[in-house]
Amino acid sequence: MPDHPSQLDVESIRGDFPILSRVINGNPIVYLDSTATSQKPKQVIDTLADFYRTSNANVHRGIYTLSEESTAAYEGAREKTASFINAASSSEIVFTRNTTESLNLLAYAWGRANLNEGDEVLVTLMEHHSNIVPWHMICAERGAVLRFIPVTDEGFLDLTDIDTLITERTKGVSFTHISNVLGTVNPVRELVDKAHAAGAIAIVDGAQGAPHVAVDMRDMDADFYVFSSHKMLGPTGVGVLYGKRALLDEMPPFLGGGEMIMEVREDGFTWKDPPWKFEAGTPNFADVVAFGAAIDYLTELGMDRVRQHEIEITDYALRQMRSLGEGVTLHGPPNPEDRGGVVSFAIESIHPHDIAQTLDWEGVQIRAGHHCAQPLMRRLNVPATARASFYVYNTNEDVDRLIDALKKAGELFGR
Amino acid sequence: MNSLAGSQPDPYFDDLYRDLILDHYRLPRNNRVLDAPDADLTQFNPVCGDEIRLTARIRNGAIEEIAFVGQGCSISQSSASMMTEAMRGRSIEDAHALAHNFRAMILGEDVDEMAMGDLMSLQGTSRYPTRVKCAVLAWDTLQKALGGASGREDVGSSDPDSAG
């Protein structure tokens, strides 16, 4: 890092991640599945353990020291989250269980109140199942229609017919910020503006966005932006639903129960203001507090430098993989500037599961499968892909280990 | 491949990907759809998308002809290929018994190696829990297909995971 102050000090970062010292099948681990879940630095692990050791008590309840500490830590993490994505207010940050739950909350709470017979919801063919299935479910319930923006051969959204896809019938447009398979960085602001021009709301699935690029809610102007802690160095079990305050005010509650109510009577109930209106039951406060430590960690690294690091490593990976020869197919945009740190690929005559299996023997951990994106798999005309993904702790040496392991797999299956 | 030229295959590799498996993967046997089959069933492994379509002709309570088409990993496809070879001419009862023994082998139990023949090459799968479903997909498909074709209760498929 001292050599290039603009770059991440990856060696020092790696020292913060205890799991990277593991040996897998006799080889030092190369973890290339951060798109599925990221690893955790000791700062996050320690914060979680320390919270349970020193400050654990239910939030928003007791008039006693521990509960006040716990509440302050929980609400403090909300402030950090709001500031990380430049939300206008921390009241726009609702904590859920994960991105999927955030999207389900929107489908049900917003969808039931706003979708009617013949209305349309527009998603894209590169969505994760979590941004398709809840819409299928609510559209079926409301008599609404789910439509899809197609994808080009290069892996971009095909916006040729966008003006016939977004019409006055469109009530919501929900799309991914960055594809978990292709890595494609979508033109968020353009789609948000088109949705708004048609009177629709814009929902952005930021599961692969917020962990990897700087996001600014006031600049993006999306109505809702959803993401998960566990993909950005934080613990599992914490999702974020950012929503513009006016929309959170209008939307009815989703889950009912304790914590979200103002008053409960025999003949009804009233609820709290956002964000608590959407947080029924005891929240996952300990993990939320540790998520705050993950945000601190990323903030210290600087999201612009995180992005630059991923562009550089993806560029290196794409070059190295192309050098493997004609049997290798790379999915997604060719230019690393247009994509996140995700490389999906196919190797002729070796099924993705066999690739992942043989790489595992070399300690290289990649993902193989449909990546919860079956419509996209059909569009690519493949049953599955192998996928390597990169984050702040990955190095070019990790890419070299991947390439060596792929050569070894090629040798085995070519013998 | 320069950096690795001349390196010996790791025995670890050979444990799962035996030559016989790779041979069946590259050149699958009985790889077609039969005309006028008595049994015709397609099954998927929903976790990984492996797919097997099995067709069979049954005469006098025995498998006269059997073939498969499909897509998936080397384990699922070679297992299907070897199964079709092992099944031709077997009575339905005998086919269920072999499927039962195959499943036992893949789950790590001791089996009669002589009776299993080439199928023993898939035994290494038992060390890889995530690949068990790949190995048994064709066999589940066959047992379900035979249950229908024989017109009686499916006597061999008791694996609750075999559904879907």
CSV table of N, CA and C in Angstrom, one decimal, chain A residues 1 4-9 305 308 312:
chain,number,residue,atom,x,y,z
A,1,MET,N,0.8,-1.2,0.0
A,1,MET,CA,0.0,0.0,0.0
A,1,MET,C,0.8,1.3,0.0
A,4,HIS,N,1.5,2.5,-3.5
A,4,HIS,CA,0.4,3.1,-4.3
A,4,HIS,C,-0.7,3.5,-3.3
A,5,PRO,N,-0.7,4.7,-2.8
A,5,PRO,CA,-1.7,5.1,-1.8
A,5,PRO,C,-3.1,4.9,-2.3
A,6,SER,N,-3.3,4.8,-3.6
A,6,SER,CA,-4.6,4.7,-4.2
A,6,SER,C,-5.2,3.3,-4.1
A,7,GLN,N,-4.2,2.3,-3.8
A,7,GLN,CA,-4.7,0.9,-3.9
A,7,GLN,C,-4.9,0.3,-2.5
A,8,LEU,N,-5.6,-0.8,-2.5
A,8,LEU,CA,-5.8,-1.5,-1.2
A,8,LEU,C,-4.6,-2.2,-0.8
A,9,ASP,N,-4.3,-2.2,0.5
A,9,ASP,CA,-3.2,-3.0,1.0
A,9,ASP,C,-3.7,-4.4,1.3
A,305,ARG,N,-11.8,2.6,-3.7
A,305,ARG,CA,-10.6,1.8,-3.8
A,305,ARG,C,-11.0,0.3,-3.9
A,308,GLN,N,-12.0,-0.2,-7.4
A,308,GLN,CA,-10.8,-0.2,-8.3
A,308,GLN,C,-10.1,-1.5,-8.2
A,312,GLU,N,-9.4,-4.2,-11.2
A,312,GLU,CA,-8.0,-4.7,-11.6
A,312,GLU,C,-7.9,-6.2,-11.5
